[in-house]
Each structure stands twice: as C-alpha cells, then as structure tokens.
Amino acid sequence: MENRKPTFKVFIAKGENAYSTTRDVLKRIDLDIEKLKNKRILLKPNSGRLVSERLGINTNPDVVAAVIDFFLESGIKDLAIGESPILGVKALEALEKCGIARVATERKIPLIDLDNHGSLIVKIPHKKIIDHLKICQKIKEFDFIVSIPVMKTHMHTQVSLGLKNMKGCLFKREKVKLHQLPFSRTIPPPAKPLDMAIADMSKVLMPDLTVIDGSIGQEGLGPSAGQARFVGLIIASRHCLAADWIASRLMGLNPRSIHHLQLAIKETGQDINDDTLLPEPKDFLKWKVIFKRPPEKISLQFKNVIVEDKDACSACLSSTLMFLQRYYKDFADYLTPQFPLRMAVGKGIGKQTEDTLLIGNCTIKQKDKGIFIKGCPPVASQIKLGLDKLIKKKSDL
Ligand code: SF4
C-alpha cells in the first residue's frame, strides 16, 4: 500500500476588506457543515485587553462578524463568543470597547465572561512541565471551538497566534502560572518554561478551527505595546498548528525557531512541516511581510533605563512599556549612565536597590527596598505616581 504523508490544509486570502477576505477564506474551508448543525460552537477571539478596535491588539470585529455570518448562513445557530482576559480587565468591557460586542449584539450572539462560570481542573496527559491546568468550566459546554487570534509578534513567545490565543480559556490567574514556572531539564534550550507550558496546554486546549486575523497585525513589542501594521491577510485551517506555521512564515519568521510551536507539534504528535502542509494558494509567500521582531530587552529601547524582568507576565510588562512610551520624554534628560531609572517586574527578580520602581504585586517582598507600585497589573499612571514619589524621595535627601 502507498505510504501517504499526512496533509494539513491551510487557506489564505489577502484583501483590503477584512469582512470579505474572511468570508473568502471560510467558503474554501473543509468543514463538515452537516455534522456541525446540532453542535454548540464557541468563538474565542483575542479580546483580552481594554482597547479600541483596529489597533492590532484585539481581534478586528469585522473578522468576528464574518465568522459569525459564515456559521449562521450555513444553518449553524448555536454560537457564543467567550473570553477570559488578562488580569485587571473585565471580559465584557473589553468585548464592548473593541467592537466585538457590537457585531455580536447585531446578530443576537451571546457574550460570555468565561471567568464568571467556575473552573475545572484538567490533567495534562504525558506532561512535560505542568501536571494540570485550571480551565474555564464553561468551555466544556461547547462541542467546537474557533480560535480567532490577531497576527502578532510577542515579547515572550516570538509570535501570538491560534494556539497562544487559547491561553484565554485558562481560568483567571491560571494564565500567570505559565509565566512563573521554574526551569526544567525536560525543556530543550533555548526554549523557556513558558514555551513548554503552552505545548502542554495544547494537549487539552486545541481549537477545532483557527481563523488568524492578519487584517491589522501587530509587530515589535507585542502583544500590546508594539505597532499596528496593516497586512490584509486572513489564514484559516482546521489544524491550529498548521495555521500558526503558515502565519509565521508569512510574518517572515522561521516556524522551526518558534519554540512553543515546535514543542506543541512534538507533544501532540502532529507531523507538521513544509512537506506535509497544503497551503492554498501554494504561492502564498508572495504575500509575505517582514514583521519587526520584539527587542530582547525593554531597556534597549530607552536610554539609561534598566528593566529587570524575571517571571513577569505580559500584563505587567505592557504597563511598564506603556509608562515608558507615555512619560519617558518627560524625564529622559535627567537620566545618565551613573543615575539610570531602575525598574523591576516579576516574581523572580533579584535583590533591588532603594531607587528601584517595583512594578506589581509580585514584587511586594522587596517593598522596603524601593518604591513599590501596587496592582496586578498596575496601570501606567500608577507607575508615574511611583516615579513622582521616587523623585521626591531623592530631592529630600
Ligand atoms: S503583579 Fe504583574 S507579573 Fe505579577 S501576576 Fe500580576 S500582572 Fe503578572
């Protein structure tokens, strides 16, 4: 018998109009619509931040509208949209602000705050770094999950795409746990514990369909402090890791160097590589755009600022960045290599000096050493108040 290689179909389209480009991709997707007609379907956009639409941070509402209309017109009515956002954000407020609530309400699709319906512990089969995960119980009521991420680079995981978006199905603070894992020998360097944790997560939270929103992506310091970039691409596949592979290539990245993706492919036993993928169109790389990579360290962008980041989640790092982007110009002239601004973020930071801004509740143990800024995460304006305190403390000396 002929030994056939597995094939993973991925559909790609490019266009100025996000709604019609998404519809174009979805009409080609290989779904068994008849089987889905009596199923419950959960749409999981990337909508975990309280930001306006079309910034390349939360999923474009036009893409979500196109996915909803595709299912409704196919006769599939039992749809809902769910999210468990980053710490400090309420799901329904975030969905409202980014325009997804508007398109859902127009179509009578319910919105679910996934954190409001309890949690469930799921054991990770053949775990590598985490034994179990606390997931949002509500997602178990659904038969079919659609991950609708934004095409982004990410400061911790190189990219944030279909698989990474499923972290928004972890219950409340469980998302933080993945950022604070100790090093383990099971992780092949240079991958980090977070990469392996996402690969472990992929064994229990793999979406059934992935629709990557590259209408407006985000490059540089993603997931929220980078720059929006109009790309006009939509990528869809029943195989999430295959969609993430193709999206990475379209972003000018080598999927073999995306550690969480490689580990997830290995852990789930899927033979995904350039030989087993079936992209449509085959010449999809004609649409490649080179996304700016995130810098290795936040400090590199801001002269005379030193940021120590150890085991911080992206919520606190985003606040730190927003603070620097908003206020740096106001105090940059006062900084020198001898007197830099020191900031520390995350649970694992080392011993600090008394002129350090300690960002977020995870740094509380060192609160006697520097200026502690409460919050999980604190917002940029709270960090600014901390800086004002530091300036006053120094001028009183
Ligand atoms: S304080 Fe910051 S780093 Fe710590 S858990 Fe909260 S958001 Fe994450």
Short mmCIF file of C-alpha atoms and ligand atoms in Angstrom, two decimals:
data_model
loop_
_atom_site.label_atom_id
_atom_site.label_comp_id
_atom_site.label_asym_id
_atom_site.label_seq_id
_atom_site.Cartn_x
_atom_site.Cartn_y
_atom_site.Cartn_z
CA MET A 1 0.00 0.00 0.00
CA GLU A 2 1.21 3.51 -0.79
CA ASN A 3 2.65 5.25 2.27
CA ARG A 4 0.92 8.66 2.10
CA LYS A 5 2.13 11.60 4.13
CA PRO A 6 -0.45 13.42 6.23
CA THR A 7 -1.66 16.65 4.71
CA PHE A 8 -2.73 19.72 6.62
CA LYS A 9 -4.75 22.18 4.57
CA VAL A 10 -4.36 25.88 5.26
CA PHE A 11 -6.34 28.55 3.40
CA ILE A 12 -5.03 32.06 2.91
CA ALA A 13 -6.55 35.20 1.42
CA LYS A 14 -5.49 38.81 1.11
CA GLY A 15 -7.67 41.87 0.69
CA GLU A 16 -8.37 45.37 1.94
CA ASN A 17 -11.77 44.48 3.36
CA ALA A 18 -11.38 42.26 6.44
CA TYR A 19 -15.00 41.03 6.33
CA SER A 20 -15.00 39.87 2.71
CA THR A 21 -11.45 38.46 2.94
CA THR A 22 -12.51 36.34 5.91
CA ARG A 23 -15.61 35.15 4.05
CA ASP A 24 -13.42 34.31 1.06
CA VAL A 25 -11.24 32.02 3.21
CA LEU A 26 -14.14 30.42 5.05
CA LYS A 27 -16.04 29.45 1.90
CA ARG A 28 -13.00 27.31 0.97
CA ILE A 29 -12.54 25.66 4.35
CA ASP A 30 -13.02 21.88 4.52
CA LEU A 31 -15.65 21.66 7.27
CA ASP A 32 -18.40 19.06 7.56
CA ILE A 33 -21.24 21.58 7.97
CA GLU A 34 -23.96 18.91 8.33
CA LYS A 35 -22.20 17.43 11.35
CA LEU A 36 -21.91 20.86 12.96
CA LYS A 37 -25.61 21.70 12.67
CA ASN A 38 -26.57 20.37 16.09
CA LYS A 39 -23.34 21.36 17.80
CA ARG A 40 -22.57 24.24 20.19
CA ILE A 41 -19.84 26.49 18.85
CA LEU A 42 -17.66 28.86 20.87
CA LEU A 43 -15.81 31.69 19.13
CA LYS A 44 -12.69 32.70 21.05
CA PRO A 45 -11.28 35.96 19.69
CA ASN A 46 -8.19 37.66 21.07
CA SER A 47 -10.06 40.28 23.10
CA GLY A 48 -8.37 40.24 26.49
CA ARG A 49 -7.37 43.91 26.63
CA LEU A 50 -9.44 47.03 27.23
CA VAL A 51 -8.58 48.80 23.97
CA SER A 52 -10.37 50.26 20.97
CA GLU A 53 -10.81 48.39 17.72
CA ARG A 54 -8.37 48.23 14.81
CA LEU A 55 -5.18 48.72 16.83
CA GLY A 56 -3.80 45.25 16.07
CA ILE A 57 -4.29 44.33 19.74
CA ASN A 58 -7.75 42.73 19.91
CA THR A 59 -9.34 40.83 17.01
CA ASN A 60 -10.91 43.05 14.35
CA PRO A 61 -14.73 42.98 14.85
CA ASP A 62 -15.21 42.67 11.06
CA VAL A 63 -13.37 39.33 11.14
CA VAL A 64 -15.52 38.10 14.03
CA ALA A 65 -18.66 39.30 12.17
CA ALA A 66 -17.59 37.32 9.09
CA VAL A 67 -17.04 34.15 11.13
CA ILE A 68 -20.47 34.54 12.79
CA ASP A 69 -22.21 35.15 9.44
CA PHE A 70 -20.46 32.17 7.88
CA PHE A 71 -21.88 29.85 10.55
CA LEU A 72 -25.33 31.46 10.63
CA GLU A 73 -25.71 31.29 6.84
CA SER A 74 -24.58 27.65 6.95
CA GLY A 75 -27.53 26.93 9.26
CA ILE A 76 -25.45 26.70 12.45
CA LYS A 77 -27.22 28.80 15.06
CA ASP A 78 -25.85 27.79 18.46
CA LEU A 79 -22.95 30.21 18.68
CA ALA A 80 -21.41 32.22 21.51
CA ILE A 81 -18.34 34.40 22.00
CA GLY A 82 -16.22 33.86 25.11
CA GLU A 83 -13.12 35.36 26.69
CA SER A 84 -11.07 35.18 29.88
CA PRO A 85 -8.99 38.38 29.65
CA ILE A 86 -5.65 39.39 31.16
CA LEU A 87 -5.60 40.25 34.86
CA GLY A 88 -7.24 43.56 35.70
CA VAL A 89 -9.61 43.54 32.70
CA LYS A 90 -13.29 42.51 32.59
CA ALA A 91 -14.21 40.40 29.57
CA LEU A 92 -17.49 42.11 28.71
CA GLU A 93 -15.97 45.58 28.97
CA ALA A 94 -13.10 44.56 26.68
CA LEU A 95 -15.51 43.00 24.15
CA GLU A 96 -17.59 46.18 24.22
CA LYS A 97 -14.67 48.53 23.77
CA CYS A 98 -13.09 46.67 20.85
CA GLY A 99 -16.34 46.48 18.86
CA ILE A 100 -16.90 42.72 19.09
CA ALA A 101 -19.93 43.17 21.40
CA ARG A 102 -21.48 45.45 18.76
CA VAL A 103 -21.24 42.89 15.92
CA ALA A 104 -22.37 40.09 18.26
CA THR A 105 -25.41 42.01 19.51
CA GLU A 106 -26.45 42.92 15.95
CA ARG A 107 -26.51 39.18 15.23
CA LYS A 108 -28.03 38.16 18.61
CA ILE A 109 -24.95 36.15 19.60
CA PRO A 110 -24.37 35.88 23.38
CA LEU A 111 -21.15 37.09 25.00
CA ILE A 112 -19.64 35.08 27.84
CA ASP A 113 -17.25 36.22 30.53
CA LEU A 114 -15.53 32.84 30.85
CA ASP A 115 -14.24 33.76 34.33
CA ASN A 116 -17.82 34.04 35.66
CA HIS A 117 -18.79 30.37 35.40
CA GLY A 118 -16.35 28.49 37.60
CA SER A 119 -13.30 26.42 36.82
CA LEU A 120 -12.35 22.85 36.11
CA ILE A 121 -9.03 21.09 36.71
CA VAL A 122 -7.82 19.10 33.72
CA LYS A 123 -4.87 16.75 33.90
CA ILE A 124 -2.21 17.11 31.21
CA PRO A 125 -1.52 13.78 29.52
CA HIS A 126 2.21 12.88 29.34
CA LYS A 127 3.01 16.22 30.98
CA LYS A 128 6.37 17.84 30.43
CA ILE A 129 6.20 20.78 32.83
CA ILE A 130 2.65 21.16 34.19
CA ASP A 131 0.56 18.34 35.73
CA HIS A 132 -2.77 20.06 35.38
CA LEU A 133 -4.44 23.30 34.33
CA LYS A 134 -7.41 25.15 35.74
CA ILE A 135 -9.57 25.94 32.72
CA CYS A 136 -12.82 27.91 32.44
CA GLN A 137 -15.56 25.34 33.04
CA LYS A 138 -17.91 26.98 30.55
CA ILE A 139 -15.86 25.90 27.55
CA LYS A 140 -16.75 22.27 28.28
CA GLU A 141 -20.35 23.07 27.28
CA PHE A 142 -19.19 23.60 23.70
CA ASP A 143 -18.50 20.95 21.07
CA PHE A 144 -16.40 23.04 18.73
CA ILE A 145 -14.01 25.93 19.46
CA VAL A 146 -12.87 28.52 16.95
CA SER A 147 -9.69 30.41 17.85
CA ILE A 148 -9.64 33.86 16.20
CA PRO A 149 -6.31 35.45 17.16
CA VAL A 150 -4.56 38.56 15.86
CA MET A 151 -1.36 38.02 13.88
CA LYS A 152 1.25 39.35 16.33
CA THR A 153 4.81 39.15 17.43
CA HIS A 154 5.13 38.56 21.18
CA MET A 155 7.82 39.63 23.64
CA HIS A 156 7.87 36.22 25.37
CA THR A 157 6.88 33.68 22.74
CA GLN A 158 8.03 35.28 19.45
CA VAL A 159 4.51 35.05 17.99
CA SER A 160 1.00 35.02 19.39
CA LEU A 161 -1.32 33.11 17.05
CA GLY A 162 -4.01 30.40 17.18
CA LEU A 163 -2.53 28.23 19.93
CA LYS A 164 -1.31 31.05 22.17
CA ASN A 165 -4.79 32.63 21.96
CA MET A 166 -6.19 29.56 23.75
CA LYS A 167 -4.46 30.77 26.92
CA GLY A 168 -7.56 32.96 27.17
CA CYS A 169 -9.53 29.81 28.13
CA LEU A 170 -7.47 29.39 31.31
CA PHE A 171 -9.31 30.47 34.44
CA LYS A 172 -8.42 33.89 35.90
CA ARG A 173 -4.90 33.81 37.44
CA GLU A 174 -4.06 30.42 35.94
CA LYS A 175 -2.66 32.34 32.97
CA VAL A 176 0.01 33.83 35.26
CA LYS A 177 1.13 30.37 36.40
CA LEU A 178 2.52 29.66 32.94
CA HIS A 179 4.87 32.66 33.26
CA GLN A 180 6.26 31.66 36.64
CA LEU A 181 7.40 28.09 36.14
CA PRO A 182 10.89 27.03 37.22
CA PHE A 183 13.41 25.81 34.67
CA SER A 184 13.12 22.10 33.92
CA ARG A 185 15.58 19.71 32.29
CA THR A 186 12.79 18.50 30.02
CA ILE A 187 12.99 21.78 28.09
CA PRO A 188 15.42 21.77 25.17
CA PRO A 189 17.28 25.11 25.13
CA PRO A 190 16.78 27.84 24.05
CA ALA A 191 13.07 27.20 24.71
CA LYS A 192 11.74 28.56 28.02
CA PRO A 193 9.37 27.02 30.60
CA LEU A 194 6.56 29.17 29.11
CA ASP A 195 7.08 27.55 25.68
CA MET A 196 6.84 24.08 27.17
CA ALA A 197 3.80 25.07 29.24
CA ILE A 198 2.00 26.21 26.07
CA ALA A 199 2.92 22.88 24.45
CA ASP A 200 1.48 21.06 27.47
CA MET A 201 -1.64 23.24 27.21
CA SER A 202 -2.03 22.28 23.54
CA LYS A 203 -2.86 18.72 24.64
CA VAL A 204 -6.04 19.87 26.38
CA LEU A 205 -6.97 23.15 24.67
CA MET A 206 -6.54 22.69 20.93
CA PRO A 207 -9.15 24.61 18.88
CA ASP A 208 -11.16 22.83 16.19
CA LEU A 209 -10.84 25.68 13.74
CA THR A 210 -8.38 28.58 13.63
CA VAL A 211 -9.00 31.84 11.78
CA ILE A 212 -5.98 34.14 12.10
CA ASP A 213 -6.81 37.82 11.78
CA GLY A 214 -3.95 39.43 9.89
CA SER A 215 -6.15 42.29 8.67
CA ILE A 216 -4.29 44.58 11.06
CA GLY A 217 -1.47 42.74 12.79
CA GLN A 218 0.99 43.88 15.42
CA GLU A 219 4.77 43.91 15.12
CA GLY A 220 7.56 44.69 17.54
CA LEU A 221 6.71 44.65 21.22
CA GLY A 222 3.53 42.60 21.07
CA PRO A 223 1.13 41.53 22.45
CA SER A 224 0.01 45.09 23.21
CA ALA A 225 2.89 47.58 23.12
CA GLY A 226 4.01 47.04 19.54
CA GLN A 227 2.94 48.86 16.39
CA ALA A 228 -0.19 48.10 14.40
CA ARG A 229 0.54 47.02 10.85
CA PHE A 230 -1.96 46.75 8.02
CA VAL A 231 -1.37 43.39 6.36
CA GLY A 232 -4.77 42.41 4.94
CA LEU A 233 -4.26 38.66 5.43
CA ILE A 234 -6.62 36.02 6.78
CA ILE A 235 -5.41 32.45 7.39
CA ALA A 236 -7.69 29.57 8.32
CA SER A 237 -7.26 25.89 8.98
CA ARG A 238 -8.83 23.03 10.91
CA HIS A 239 -5.30 22.37 12.16
CA CYS A 240 -4.27 25.17 14.50
CA LEU A 241 -0.55 24.39 14.47
CA ALA A 242 -0.58 24.27 10.67
CA ALA A 243 -2.25 27.71 10.56
CA ASP A 244 0.34 29.04 13.03
CA TRP A 245 3.16 27.59 10.91
CA ILE A 246 1.94 29.31 7.73
CA ALA A 247 1.24 32.59 9.57
CA SER A 248 4.79 32.57 11.00
CA ARG A 249 6.20 32.15 7.50
CA LEU A 250 4.02 34.99 6.25
CA MET A 251 5.44 37.17 9.05
CA GLY A 252 8.97 36.44 7.82
CA LEU A 253 9.76 34.07 10.70
CA ASN A 254 11.09 30.54 10.58
CA PRO A 255 8.44 28.30 12.21
CA ARG A 256 11.24 25.94 13.32
CA SER A 257 12.53 28.69 15.58
CA ILE A 258 9.14 29.31 17.24
CA HIS A 259 9.79 27.19 20.32
CA HIS A 260 6.25 26.75 21.64
CA LEU A 261 5.06 25.79 18.15
CA GLN A 262 7.80 23.20 17.68
CA LEU A 263 7.21 21.75 21.15
CA ALA A 264 3.44 21.60 20.60
CA ILE A 265 3.94 19.81 17.26
CA LYS A 266 6.12 17.26 19.04
CA GLU A 267 3.87 16.87 22.08
CA THR A 268 0.71 16.40 20.02
CA GLY A 269 2.45 14.03 17.60
CA GLN A 270 1.40 16.01 14.52
CA ASP A 271 3.74 15.67 11.58
CA ILE A 272 3.56 19.34 10.57
CA ASN A 273 6.33 20.73 8.38
CA ASP A 274 6.70 22.34 4.96
CA ASP A 275 6.36 18.92 3.25
CA THR A 276 3.12 17.91 4.93
CA LEU A 277 1.32 21.25 4.66
CA LEU A 278 -1.05 22.05 1.83
CA PRO A 279 -1.33 25.84 1.67
CA GLU A 280 -3.89 27.26 -0.70
CA PRO A 281 -2.81 29.18 -2.71
CA LYS A 282 0.52 27.35 -3.00
CA ASP A 283 2.37 30.59 -3.82
CA PHE A 284 1.14 32.21 -0.59
CA LEU A 285 4.61 33.59 0.17
CA LYS A 286 4.01 36.27 -2.46
CA TRP A 287 2.11 37.94 0.42
CA LYS A 288 4.94 37.70 2.95
CA VAL A 289 5.55 40.78 5.09
CA ILE A 290 8.53 41.01 7.41
CA PHE A 291 7.27 41.76 10.91
CA LYS A 292 9.66 43.65 13.20
CA ARG A 293 10.82 41.30 15.97
CA PRO A 294 10.32 42.21 19.60
CA PRO A 295 13.57 43.50 21.18
CA GLU A 296 15.30 41.10 23.59
CA LYS A 297 15.04 43.61 26.43
CA ILE A 298 12.67 46.51 27.01
CA SER A 299 15.59 48.62 28.29
CA LEU A 300 17.23 48.59 24.85
CA GLN A 301 14.59 50.98 23.58
CA PHE A 302 15.02 53.57 26.34
CA LYS A 303 18.47 55.02 27.07
CA ASN A 304 19.50 54.95 30.74
CA VAL A 305 16.51 52.83 31.78
CA ILE A 306 17.24 49.41 33.29
CA VAL A 307 14.33 46.97 33.49
CA GLU A 308 14.86 43.70 35.30
CA ASP A 309 12.19 41.25 34.16
CA LYS A 310 12.03 37.80 35.72
CA ASP A 311 8.89 35.63 35.61
CA ALA A 312 6.68 38.63 34.79
CA CYS A 313 3.55 38.12 32.73
CA SER A 314 2.85 40.29 29.73
CA ALA A 315 0.20 42.34 31.62
CA CYS A 316 2.83 43.94 33.91
CA LEU A 317 5.37 44.27 31.11
CA SER A 318 2.79 46.00 28.94
CA SER A 319 2.06 48.52 31.72
CA THR A 320 5.80 49.13 32.13
CA LEU A 321 6.13 49.75 28.42
CA MET A 322 3.10 51.98 28.26
CA PHE A 323 4.53 54.03 31.13
CA LEU A 324 7.85 54.41 29.30
CA GLN A 325 6.21 55.21 25.97
CA ARG A 326 3.96 57.81 27.56
CA TYR A 327 6.29 59.53 30.03
CA TYR A 328 9.92 58.77 29.06
CA LYS A 329 10.38 62.01 27.13
CA ASP A 330 9.42 63.99 30.27
CA PHE A 331 12.30 62.64 32.38
CA ALA A 332 14.84 61.27 29.85
CA ASP A 333 17.08 64.37 30.15
CA TYR A 334 17.56 63.75 33.88
CA LEU A 335 18.90 60.22 33.42
CA THR A 336 22.57 59.35 32.97
CA PRO A 337 24.51 56.06 32.88
CA GLN A 338 25.53 56.76 36.54
CA PHE A 339 21.93 57.58 37.56
CA PRO A 340 19.62 55.45 35.44
CA LEU A 341 15.96 54.72 36.14
CA ARG A 342 15.76 51.20 37.56
CA MET A 343 12.58 49.18 37.27
CA ALA A 344 11.92 45.57 38.33
CA VAL A 345 9.00 43.38 37.23
CA GLY A 346 8.01 39.81 38.13
CA LYS A 347 8.17 37.35 40.97
CA GLY A 348 11.69 36.11 40.30
CA ILE A 349 13.61 39.43 40.43
CA GLY A 350 16.88 39.58 42.37
CA LYS A 351 17.76 41.89 45.29
CA GLN A 352 16.97 45.50 44.41
CA THR A 353 18.40 48.89 45.39
CA GLU A 354 16.28 51.53 47.10
CA ASP A 355 15.90 53.64 43.96
CA THR A 356 14.08 50.89 42.05
CA LEU A 357 10.47 51.12 40.92
CA LEU A 358 8.99 47.75 41.91
CA ILE A 359 6.18 47.08 39.46
CA GLY A 360 3.18 44.98 40.54
CA ASN A 361 2.14 42.80 43.47
CA CYS A 362 4.66 40.10 42.55
CA THR A 363 7.47 42.39 43.75
CA ILE A 364 5.93 43.04 47.18
CA LYS A 365 8.55 41.04 49.07
CA GLN A 366 11.07 43.77 48.26
CA LYS A 367 8.79 46.65 49.11
CA ASP A 368 11.20 48.02 51.74
CA LYS A 369 13.96 48.23 49.15
CA GLY A 370 12.42 50.54 46.56
CA ILE A 371 9.18 52.24 45.55
CA PHE A 372 6.51 49.55 45.45
CA ILE A 373 3.71 50.05 42.91
CA LYS A 374 0.69 48.01 43.87
CA GLY A 375 -1.56 46.32 41.29
CA CYS A 376 -1.93 43.16 39.31
CA PRO A 377 -1.05 44.72 37.00
CA PRO A 378 -0.71 48.41 37.93
CA VAL A 379 -1.58 50.83 35.13
CA ALA A 380 0.91 53.26 33.56
CA SER A 381 -0.42 56.27 35.52
CA GLN A 382 0.17 54.40 38.83
CA ILE A 383 3.78 53.78 37.78
CA LYS A 384 4.07 57.51 37.05
CA LEU A 385 2.88 58.27 40.62
CA GLY A 386 5.59 55.85 41.84
CA LEU A 387 8.18 57.76 39.80
CA ASP A 388 6.98 61.06 41.30
CA LYS A 389 7.46 59.54 44.78
CA LEU A 390 10.95 58.42 43.83
CA ILE A 391 11.85 61.89 42.55
CA LYS A 392 10.54 63.45 45.79
CA LYS A 393 12.46 60.93 47.92
CA LYS A 394 15.67 61.79 46.06
CA SER A 395 15.17 65.54 46.31
CA ASP A 396 14.50 65.24 50.08
CA LEU A 397 17.88 63.58 50.61
S1 SF4 B 1 1.73 41.51 39.52
FE1 SF4 B 1 2.21 41.60 37.35
S2 SF4 B 1 3.64 39.94 36.96
FE2 SF4 B 1 2.63 39.55 38.92
S3 SF4 B 1 0.87 38.26 38.41
FE3 SF4 B 1 0.14 40.37 38.45
S4 SF4 B 1 0.29 41.04 36.33
FE4 SF4 B 1 1.57 39.21 36.49
#
